[in-house]
Every structure is written in structure tokens, then in C-alpha cells.
PDB file of C-alpha atoms in Angstrom:
ATOM      1  CA  MET A   1      75.555 -69.533  10.069  1.00 59.00           C
ATOM      2  CA  GLN A   2      78.822 -71.266  10.734  1.00 69.00           C
ATOM      3  CA  ASP A   3      79.276 -74.825  11.904  1.00 83.00           C
ATOM      4  CA  ARG A   4      81.519 -75.640  14.829  1.00 87.00           C
ATOM      5  CA  PRO A   5      83.172 -73.997  16.500  1.00 90.00           C
ATOM      6  CA  THR A   6      80.266 -71.692  17.194  1.00 87.00           C
ATOM      7  CA  ALA A   7      80.744 -68.021  17.991  1.00 88.00           C
ATOM      8  CA  PRO A   8      80.182 -68.623  21.745  1.00 90.00           C
ATOM      9  CA  GLU A   9      82.729 -71.457  21.648  1.00 92.00           C
ATOM     10  CA  LEU A  10      85.275 -69.196  19.952  1.00 93.00           C
ATOM     11  CA  VAL A  11      84.725 -66.426  22.487  1.00 94.00           C
ATOM     12  CA  ALA A  12      85.101 -68.937  25.332  1.00 94.00           C
ATOM     13  CA  ALA A  13      88.323 -70.295  23.832  1.00 96.00           C
ATOM     14  CA  VAL A  14      89.885 -66.827  23.602  1.00 96.00           C
ATOM     15  CA  ARG A  15      88.769 -66.017  27.154  1.00 95.00           C
ATOM     16  CA  ARG A  16      90.292 -69.264  28.460  1.00 96.00           C
ATOM     17  CA  HIS A  17      93.534 -68.562  26.582  1.00 96.00           C
ATOM     18  CA  LEU A  18      93.794 -65.105  28.136  1.00 96.00           C
ATOM     19  CA  SER A  19      92.853 -66.290  31.624  1.00 95.00           C
ATOM     20  CA  GLU A  20      94.879 -69.480  31.742  1.00 96.00           C
ATOM     21  CA  GLU A  21      97.922 -68.749  29.593  1.00 95.00           C
ATOM     22  CA  VAL A  22      98.439 -65.034  28.990  1.00 97.00           C
ATOM     23  CA  ILE A  23      97.511 -63.463  32.338  1.00 96.00           C
ATOM     24  CA  PRO A  24      99.713 -65.780  34.446  1.00 95.00           C
ATOM     25  CA  ALA A  25     102.684 -64.892  32.211  1.00 96.00           C
ATOM     26  CA  LEU A  26     102.240 -61.121  32.522  1.00 96.00           C
ATOM     27  CA  GLY A  27     104.539 -59.251  34.857  1.00 95.00           C
ATOM     28  CA  ASP A  28     103.353 -55.712  34.154  1.00 95.00           C
ATOM     29  CA  PRO A  29     100.488 -55.016  36.605  1.00 96.00           C
ATOM     30  CA  GLY A  30      98.809 -52.531  34.261  1.00 97.00           C
ATOM     31  CA  LEU A  31      98.870 -54.913  31.332  1.00 96.00           C
ATOM     32  CA  ARG A  32      97.715 -57.743  33.584  1.00 95.00           C
ATOM     33  CA  PHE A  33      94.716 -55.662  34.745  1.00 97.00           C
ATOM     34  CA  ARG A  34      93.756 -54.666  31.186  1.00 97.00           C
ATOM     35  CA  THR A  35      93.996 -58.284  30.077  1.00 97.00           C
ATOM     36  CA  LEU A  36      91.802 -59.364  32.995  1.00 96.00           C
ATOM     37  CA  VAL A  37      89.262 -56.763  31.885  1.00 96.00           C
ATOM     38  CA  ALA A  38      89.429 -58.099  28.314  1.00 96.00           C
ATOM     39  CA  ALA A  39      88.872 -61.665  29.547  1.00 96.00           C
ATOM     40  CA  ASN A  40      85.896 -60.469  31.587  1.00 95.00           C
ATOM     41  CA  VAL A  41      84.448 -58.671  28.558  1.00 95.00           C
ATOM     42  CA  LEU A  42      84.701 -61.896  26.581  1.00 96.00           C
ATOM     43  CA  ALA A  43      82.886 -63.748  29.364  1.00 95.00           C
ATOM     44  CA  VAL A  44      80.052 -61.192  29.274  1.00 96.00           C
ATOM     45  CA  VAL A  45      79.834 -61.356  25.471  1.00 95.00           C
ATOM     46  CA  GLY A  46      79.747 -65.148  25.583  1.00 94.00           C
ATOM     47  CA  ARG A  47      76.920 -65.179  28.121  1.00 95.00           C
ATOM     48  CA  GLU A  48      75.013 -62.592  26.106  1.00 94.00           C
ATOM     49  CA  MET A  49      75.379 -64.653  22.947  1.00 93.00           C
ATOM     50  CA  GLU A  50      73.953 -67.664  24.764  1.00 93.00           C
ATOM     51  CA  MET A  51      71.200 -66.081  26.868  1.00 95.00           C
ATOM     52  CA  ALA A  52      70.024 -62.748  25.471  1.00 92.00           C
ATOM     53  CA  SER A  53      67.897 -64.176  22.663  1.00 92.00           C
ATOM     54  CA  GLU A  54      65.919 -66.144  25.275  1.00 95.00           C
ATOM     55  CA  GLN A  55      65.632 -63.208  27.654  1.00 96.00           C
ATOM     56  CA  ALA A  56      64.507 -60.614  25.099  1.00 96.00           C
ATOM     57  CA  PRO A  57      61.063 -62.129  24.402  1.00 97.00           C
ATOM     58  CA  ARG A  58      60.366 -62.336  28.141  1.00 97.00           C
ATOM     59  CA  GLU A  59      61.301 -58.683  28.633  1.00 97.00           C
ATOM     60  CA  TRP A  60      59.201 -57.757  25.594  1.00 98.00           C
ATOM     61  CA  GLN A  61      56.193 -59.579  27.103  1.00 97.00           C
ATOM     62  CA  ARG A  62      56.607 -57.907  30.504  1.00 98.00           C
ATOM     63  CA  LEU A  63      56.830 -54.471  28.915  1.00 98.00           C
ATOM     64  CA  ALA A  64      53.824 -55.159  26.706  1.00 98.00           C
ATOM     65  CA  ARG A  65      51.756 -56.133  29.774  1.00 97.00           C
ATOM     66  CA  LEU A  66      52.792 -52.980  31.638  1.00 97.00           C
ATOM     67  CA  LEU A  67      51.949 -50.817  28.639  1.00 98.00           C
ATOM     68  CA  GLY A  68      48.643 -52.570  27.981  1.00 96.00           C
ATOM     69  CA  ARG A  69      49.703 -53.880  24.593  1.00 96.00           C
ATOM     70  CA  SER A  70      48.785 -57.193  23.060  1.00 93.00           C
ATOM     71  CA  GLY A  71      50.542 -59.406  20.585  1.00 93.00           C
ATOM     72  CA  SER A  72      53.747 -61.357  20.489  1.00 95.00           C
ATOM     73  CA  PRO A  73      57.358 -60.275  20.222  1.00 95.00           C
ATOM     74  CA  PRO A  74      58.742 -60.147  16.690  1.00 95.00           C
ATOM     75  CA  SER A  75      60.627 -63.242  15.650  1.00 94.00           C
ATOM     76  CA  ALA A  76      63.787 -61.338  14.668  1.00 94.00           C
ATOM     77  CA  TYR A  77      66.049 -60.732  17.673  1.00 93.00           C
ATOM     78  CA  ARG A  78      67.260 -57.317  16.477  1.00 93.00           C
ATOM     79  CA  ARG A  79      63.666 -56.191  15.996  1.00 96.00           C
ATOM     80  CA  GLN A  80      62.856 -57.406  19.521  1.00 96.00           C
ATOM     81  CA  LEU A  81      65.681 -55.258  20.877  1.00 96.00           C
ATOM     82  CA  GLN A  82      64.461 -52.243  18.920  1.00 97.00           C
ATOM     83  CA  GLU A  83      60.908 -52.664  20.196  1.00 97.00           C
ATOM     84  CA  ILE A  84      62.146 -53.208  23.762  1.00 98.00           C
ATOM     85  CA  ALA A  85      64.026 -49.897  23.569  1.00 97.00           C
ATOM     86  CA  GLU A  86      60.915 -48.158  22.222  1.00 98.00           C
ATOM     87  CA  MET A  87      58.720 -49.709  24.917  1.00 98.00           C
ATOM     88  CA  ASN A  88      61.189 -48.696  27.625  1.00 98.00           C
ATOM     89  CA  GLU A  89      60.964 -45.099  26.393  1.00 98.00           C
ATOM     90  CA  ALA A  90      57.165 -45.313  26.478  1.00 98.00           C
ATOM     91  CA  LEU A  91      57.307 -46.819  29.966  1.00 98.00           C
ATOM     92  CA  CYS A  92      59.499 -43.949  31.179  1.00 98.00           C
ATOM     93  CA  ARG A  93      57.022 -41.433  29.809  1.00 98.00           C
ATOM     94  CA  GLN A  94      54.155 -43.225  31.564  1.00 98.00           C
ATOM     95  CA  ILE A  95      56.062 -43.350  34.843  1.00 98.00           C
ATOM     96  CA  GLU A  96      56.729 -39.604  34.587  1.00 98.00           C
ATOM     97  CA  ALA A  97      53.034 -39.044  33.894  1.00 98.00           C
ATOM     98  CA  GLY A  98      52.073 -40.905  37.081  1.00 98.00           C
ATOM     99  CA  ALA A  99      50.610 -44.002  35.432  1.00 97.00           C
ATOM    100  CA  PHE A 100      52.331 -46.257  37.984  1.00 97.00           C
ATOM    101  CA  ASP A 101      51.557 -44.303  41.143  1.00 97.00           C
ATOM    102  CA  GLY A 102      48.804 -46.712  42.226  1.00 97.00           C
ATOM    103  CA  ALA A 103      49.702 -49.621  44.498  1.00 97.00           C
ATOM    104  CA  GLN A 104      48.934 -52.384  41.968  1.00 97.00           C
ATOM    105  CA  GLU A 105      50.665 -50.577  39.147  1.00 97.00           C
ATOM    106  CA  TRP A 106      53.686 -49.900  41.317  1.00 97.00           C
ATOM    107  CA  VAL A 107      53.984 -53.572  42.307  1.00 98.00           C
ATOM    108  CA  ALA A 108      53.735 -54.665  38.655  1.00 97.00           C
ATOM    109  CA  LEU A 109      56.393 -52.135  37.660  1.00 98.00           C
ATOM    110  CA  LEU A 110      58.682 -53.182  40.495  1.00 98.00           C
ATOM    111  CA  ASP A 111      58.297 -56.865  39.576  1.00 98.00           C
ATOM    112  CA  HIS A 112      59.266 -56.060  35.987  1.00 98.00           C
ATOM    113  CA  CYS A 113      62.282 -54.008  37.076  1.00 98.00           C
ATOM    114  CA  ARG A 114      63.489 -56.733  39.433  1.00 97.00           C
ATOM    115  CA  GLN A 115      63.154 -59.473  36.830  1.00 98.00           C
ATOM    116  CA  THR A 116      64.830 -57.368  34.150  1.00 97.00           C
ATOM    117  CA  ALA A 117      67.707 -56.479  36.475  1.00 97.00           C
ATOM    118  CA  ARG A 118      68.094 -60.149  37.420  1.00 97.00           C
ATOM    119  CA  GLU A 119      68.234 -61.199  33.758  1.00 97.00           C
ATOM    120  CA  LYS A 120      70.757 -58.484  32.920  1.00 96.00           C
ATOM    121  CA  LEU A 121      72.954 -59.457  35.881  1.00 97.00           C
ATOM    122  CA  THR A 122      72.802 -63.104  34.789  1.00 97.00           C
ATOM    123  CA  ILE A 123      74.729 -61.911  31.739  1.00 96.00           C
ATOM    124  CA  ALA A 124      76.772 -58.991  33.056  1.00 96.00           C
ATOM    125  CA  ASN A 125      77.798 -60.223  36.504  1.00 96.00           C
ATOM    126  CA  PRO A 126      76.405 -63.607  37.626  1.00 96.00           C
ATOM    127  CA  LYS A 127      78.783 -63.777  40.621  1.00 95.00           C
ATOM    128  CA  PHE A 128      77.360 -60.533  42.017  1.00 96.00           C
ATOM    129  CA  LEU A 129      73.819 -61.804  41.403  1.00 96.00           C
ATOM    130  CA  ALA A 130      74.597 -65.015  43.292  1.00 96.00           C
ATOM    131  CA  ARG A 131      75.953 -63.005  46.263  1.00 95.00           C
ATOM    132  CA  VAL A 132      72.848 -60.789  46.296  1.00 93.00           C
ATOM    133  CA  GLU A 133      70.503 -63.757  46.103  1.00 93.00           C
ATOM    134  CA  GLU A 134      72.339 -65.503  48.958  1.00 93.00           C
ATOM    135  CA  SER A 135      71.808 -62.584  51.334  1.00 88.00           C
TER     136      SER A 135
END
């Protein structure tokens, strides 16, 4: 692990440079748009670097409850992501099999989907999430 600047700080610095110095100097609309997209990608990556490792264990726990599994998420982040993907596949199979057709099961599934979508939007598009939550 590196000392300062941290990876999120480096990503933020590049994003600020693009947004504050490069984009205003661009005259070509196509290049300006592509650079705006690049700055936005860096913003998403920065948020993911800061938040995803906290969100993954919560998603793992929600999925485990829905699937009737016990235990705790693995300590390694990459392993958490792998198990989340596997549990999502299992959840899809159970949904297709009708395991969530009952009222209680449906509400639990919907709560999980809403919370997961909210967490993903916190990283991918927090401005959109704020607009949705305002309305």
C-alpha cells in the first residue's frame, strides 16, 4: 500500500485537472464531450474506491438473508465480490423458480433491490439519486 497521495486522491486530482483546466480550454466540441466523459469516469472510480468496500459486506449480508444462508462475508474484498456475483446468480434462479412469489418474500426481495440500487447509484450517479430521493 502506498502512502500519500492515496489512489482516490490521485484520481480526484486528475479529475479536477480535466474539469478545471483542460475542458475549459477545449474548443473542439467532440473532444470536449469525450473529456467530460473521462472526468465523469474518474469521479465514479473515485467514489467506488472510497465506498464499495463498505457497501459490499452489506450487500453480501442482504443476499445471504434472502437465500437463507448464515455466516459472515469473507474479509477479502475481491472474494466478497465473487461471492456476491454467485449469490446474485442463485437469487435469479430462485426468483425464476417462484421462491419470491409470496407477499413476505416479495417485500424482502424488493427491499434488497431498492437498497442495492441506492448503493450503486451513490457511486455511479449520486446527483440522479438525490433528484429521485427529492421527489
